[in-house]
Each structure stands twice: as structure tokens, then as C-alpha cells.
Amino acid sequence: MIIMKFGGSSVADADRIKHVAEIIKLFVDKKPLVVTSAMGKTTDKLLHAVEQALVGNISIDEIKESHYAAAEKLNVDKSCIEPLLEELCRLLSGVSLIKELSLRTRDYLVSFGERLAVRIIAAYLSQTGIKAKAFDAWDIGFTSNSNFTDSEILDETYHRINDCLGNLGSDYAYTPLITGFIAKDVNGNITTLGRGGSDLTASVLGAALNVDEIQVWKDVDGILTTDPRIVSSAKPVKNVSFEEASELAYFGAKVLHPRSILPAMAKNIPVRVKNSYNPDHEGTLILSHIENDSELLRVLTFKKHVTLVDIVSTRMLGQYGFLAKVFQIFDEQEVSVDMLATSEVSISVTLDSKVRDMDSLRAELEKVARVTIKNQKTIVTMIGNVGHSSEIMAKTFEVLKQNAINVQMISQGASKVNISFIVDDSEAEKCIKALHKAFFENSQADF
Ligand code: ADP
Ligand code: ASP
Ligand code: MG
């Protein structure tokens, strides 16, 4: 069995869905389980609709039209999505009445995108001769915690999926079409797994059923050397290790959801990133180990809008006490740290922009340290064979010097595949372009 996951751009309209059906047909012998995202930009449109409902405007016209248009063009009976569209409309009316939106309701609202998509696609596939059945992820066991908008999958999901679909391998009578991105918590509330969460759905499903391969179909020829929206000449990378893929997703490469690689990695299931607009291209294969690896760098990523916090001990505590206290404060304030550098009396960390209460964090830290908080920073991360770190660093510093880019903190992750440093947000693009040129565009680059 294999997993085939199609992102929003792959199922954006009727023509794209027809194309996806052709791709699925090529793999029917491998018994695919298909995961899909919402069609095109439906998730953004749902978020916009709910913002409008909050100020009294209830309209799902655009969402309705795009889904009805697709159904019509695919010759699919609209009755398979009508009840959902009515439910969505009632929900938006409720929001506009109470003029309040909890994160729980927000997740319920955005869940409609994926639920509409699987119903249309499954109906169309069945018509074209691929017998298919649509599932909302919770119907096959997807259970998460209640951290609405960024929920984590609970371990019990794995055996629940097996209870529901465990026999499918030997008794494969239909192609399951499963909603990406969504789950339910133990109280039955709908949750979402964070933006881009369909990648995670695919990986969890693949790990639970121990499939042969997880394919994620996107609109690019695989994982590229950097974000193509910054460097249009970025090139696809043939192979990436699980560890590298996990780090690049975590450190900002938008191509994969940050937590999506871990389930596949735990079961050693290869993940193939492919382009539904160019299916003949081999894409990127993510696997445990890369043979004959001579490349210095694999991918350059960046994460903008992070906060840099410098914490200098006031020496009220000894060194052990100081480090312990600082991390205890992060723990109590539920703040997670991306990058870290320490000396005997100081710690520098980066936090993402989602810290709930920066004032309270600062107040707690100031009980034991002098604290400086700097906003609008970017983490630039170089993913690759960091066994050659001195060569990479020498070249990097030369590029930064030539381009007069100021570096504010450097850290080499314990993962051995990641070197990260901080620059100002305003210099991030210049930095990525210059490094890409030096490392990927010309081995003798005149940077
Ligand atoms: P999907 O919706 O199919 O999951 P996404 O839009 O989430 O697709 O991810 C693909 C997009 O990620 C690409 O169109 C590209 O703009 C962006 N991207 C950012 N960094 C990279 C990278 N290093 N390699 C490939 N794509 C990247
Ligand atoms: N539809 C969701 C989003 O736009 C999930 C996904 O695309 O993976 O974030
Ligand atoms: Mg995505």
C-alpha cells in the first residue's frame, strides 16, 4: 500500500481533479490511500468568511460557487456537498449573531474545506472506474489533543486507524479518500493540525498502516535548494535524509508541515515529494540514509519574524542554578525555543512570534537576569552535511562580509545537519540570495 497526498493547488478545480484522477490511476496496483487538502485557497476563503461574519456579513458565495462549479464540471451530484454547505452557512450565522469566535469554532469552520473536497473527489473517482469512498479523518481514528488551530495527534490514533483500515491491505475493495489537516479531540470537538497539516495526516496514516511509500504531491518538482519565491532558479534536490527534511520543515521551509516527517521517520517509510503539474519529474526522495553523499549543503531555509532574547545572569545564582531557572521559566510560560547559544553567564534564544505573554516572560526572567528583547529577526538555516562545518562556515562568512550582512547569533544544532544564524528581517532576502548563489549556482561563485 502507499499514501498519495494531494495539496490544495493539486486539486484547485475540476481540471486539476481530473488530472489527479489520472495520476491515481497510474498507482492503483499499489493500493493507494488518498489524502487531500481543501481545494485551492478554500482554507483562506473560509478564514475570510468567518472574519466577515464577525462584522455581520454572512457570505459563502465564493466557496459555494467554486465547489458547485467543480461538481458540475465533473458531473458529480451536488447532493454530496449540499448538507455541508448548509451547515457552514448556519455556523457563520451563529458567529455573526454572537460576534465572538473561539479557536474551537474557528477549527470547526475551516474543517469544511477538506470535507467538501474529499466528497467531490471520491464521487468523481468512482465515476471514472476507481471505486472510492470519502472519509472524514475522525471516522478512521484521527484523534488529537485540544490545542485548537495547532493540535497534536494522540498516540491512540495509530491503533484506531488499524482498527478501521487494518484489513484494507488484504481486502482492498475501494480507494479511501481521507481529509487531511483535521481530527477530533477526545470530547468530539473538531481540531486542526496547523496550516499545511495535510502532510502530517499523510505521514501519520502511512506510519499507522506501515505502507511502502508516502507520496506528497505539490506544485513544485520536489524539495528545492531554497524557497523558489525568493530565488526563482532554486533547483530540486534528489535525496534528502529524514533528519534534514525534519529540520528544514521546522526551520521554515514552507514545503512540508513542521512535524510531518517524524511519523514516517519512526517507521522508516520513504517519503516522495512530487509535482502534480509535472508528474514525470522524479521529485525528491526522503529516506533514512543517503549513499555516496558529497554535497556540502542541501537546502537553505529561513524563518522570519522571530524574537531574539539575550539573557545575562545577574549572578544571583550559580551557573547551574541560572540555566535551570531560565529553562524553568520557559517551561512555566509554555514558551518553546528554536535556537540557543550559551556562555557561562549568558543565554541567547530565539522564540517564534506566537509567545502569548511577552511581558510576563520578561518580568519572570528579570528576576534573575538582565534581559534584552529584539524583534523582527530572521533565522537563516543551512541544512546539509555539517560534518564539513568549517568549510561551510568559512564560505558563509565570506559571503556575509562581501554583502555587508550583520550576523547576530550562530548555533549548530545537535542534529549535525543544521547551522543557523540570525540576521535582521530586512536583510533576510539579500542573505538567502547571496548564499544560494555561492553554494548552489556556481561552484566558483564570485560572491
Ligand atoms: P501543498 O499545498 O501541495 O502542500 P504547499 O504550498 O504547502 O503545497 O508547499 C509547496 C510550496 O512551498 C511551493 O509552491 C513553494 O512556493 C514553497 N516552498 C518554500 N520553500 C520551498 C523549498 N525549499 N522547496 C520547495 N518548495 C518550497
Ligand atoms: N488546507 C489546509 C491549509 O491550507 C491544510 C493543508 O493544505 O495542508 O493549511
Ligand atoms: Mg502544504
Short mmCIF file of C-alpha atoms and ligand atoms in Angstrom, two decimals, residues 5 7-9 199 217-220 222-229 253-255 299, ligand 1:
data_model
loop_
_atom_site.label_atom_id
_atom_site.label_comp_id
_atom_site.label_asym_id
_atom_site.label_seq_id
_atom_site.Cartn_x
_atom_site.Cartn_y
_atom_site.Cartn_z
CA LYS A 5 -1.40 13.13 -0.60
CA GLY A 7 -2.22 19.59 -1.66
CA GLY A 8 -4.63 22.45 -2.37
CA SER A 9 -3.01 23.53 -5.64
CA ASP A 199 1.26 16.50 5.13
CA TRP A 217 2.06 15.76 -4.49
CA LYS A 218 2.64 19.53 -4.69
CA ASP A 219 3.16 22.26 -7.29
CA VAL A 220 6.99 22.12 -7.30
CA GLY A 222 10.25 18.31 -5.02
CA ILE A 223 12.17 19.99 -2.22
CA LEU A 224 14.16 22.80 -3.80
CA THR A 225 17.53 24.24 -2.78
CA THR A 226 15.65 27.21 -1.32
CA ASP A 227 12.25 28.90 -1.42
CA PRO A 228 11.50 29.49 -5.14
CA ARG A 229 9.57 32.63 -4.23
CA ALA A 253 10.70 25.74 4.53
CA LYS A 254 7.01 26.01 3.71
CA VAL A 255 7.09 22.91 1.50
CA VAL A 299 18.86 23.29 1.35
P1 ADP B 1 0.70 21.83 -0.80
O1 ADP B 1 -0.45 22.75 -0.58
O2 ADP B 1 0.60 21.00 -2.02
O3 ADP B 1 1.07 21.09 0.43
P2 ADP B 1 2.49 23.95 -0.26
O4 ADP B 1 2.04 25.23 -0.89
O5 ADP B 1 2.17 23.74 1.17
O6 ADP B 1 1.93 22.77 -1.13
O7 ADP B 1 4.07 23.75 -0.46
C1 ADP B 1 4.63 23.95 -1.70
C2 ADP B 1 5.18 25.37 -1.81
O8 ADP B 1 6.22 25.54 -0.86
C3 ADP B 1 5.84 25.69 -3.13
O9 ADP B 1 4.91 26.15 -4.08
C4 ADP B 1 6.89 26.75 -2.77
O10 ADP B 1 6.43 28.04 -3.07
C5 ADP B 1 7.04 26.63 -1.26
N1 ADP B 1 8.44 26.38 -0.82
C6 ADP B 1 9.10 27.07 0.12
N2 ADP B 1 10.33 26.59 0.31
C7 ADP B 1 10.47 25.54 -0.54
C8 ADP B 1 11.53 24.62 -0.83
N3 ADP B 1 12.71 24.67 -0.20
N4 ADP B 1 11.30 23.68 -1.75
C9 ADP B 1 10.11 23.60 -2.40
N5 ADP B 1 9.09 24.44 -2.19
C10 ADP B 1 9.24 25.41 -1.27
#
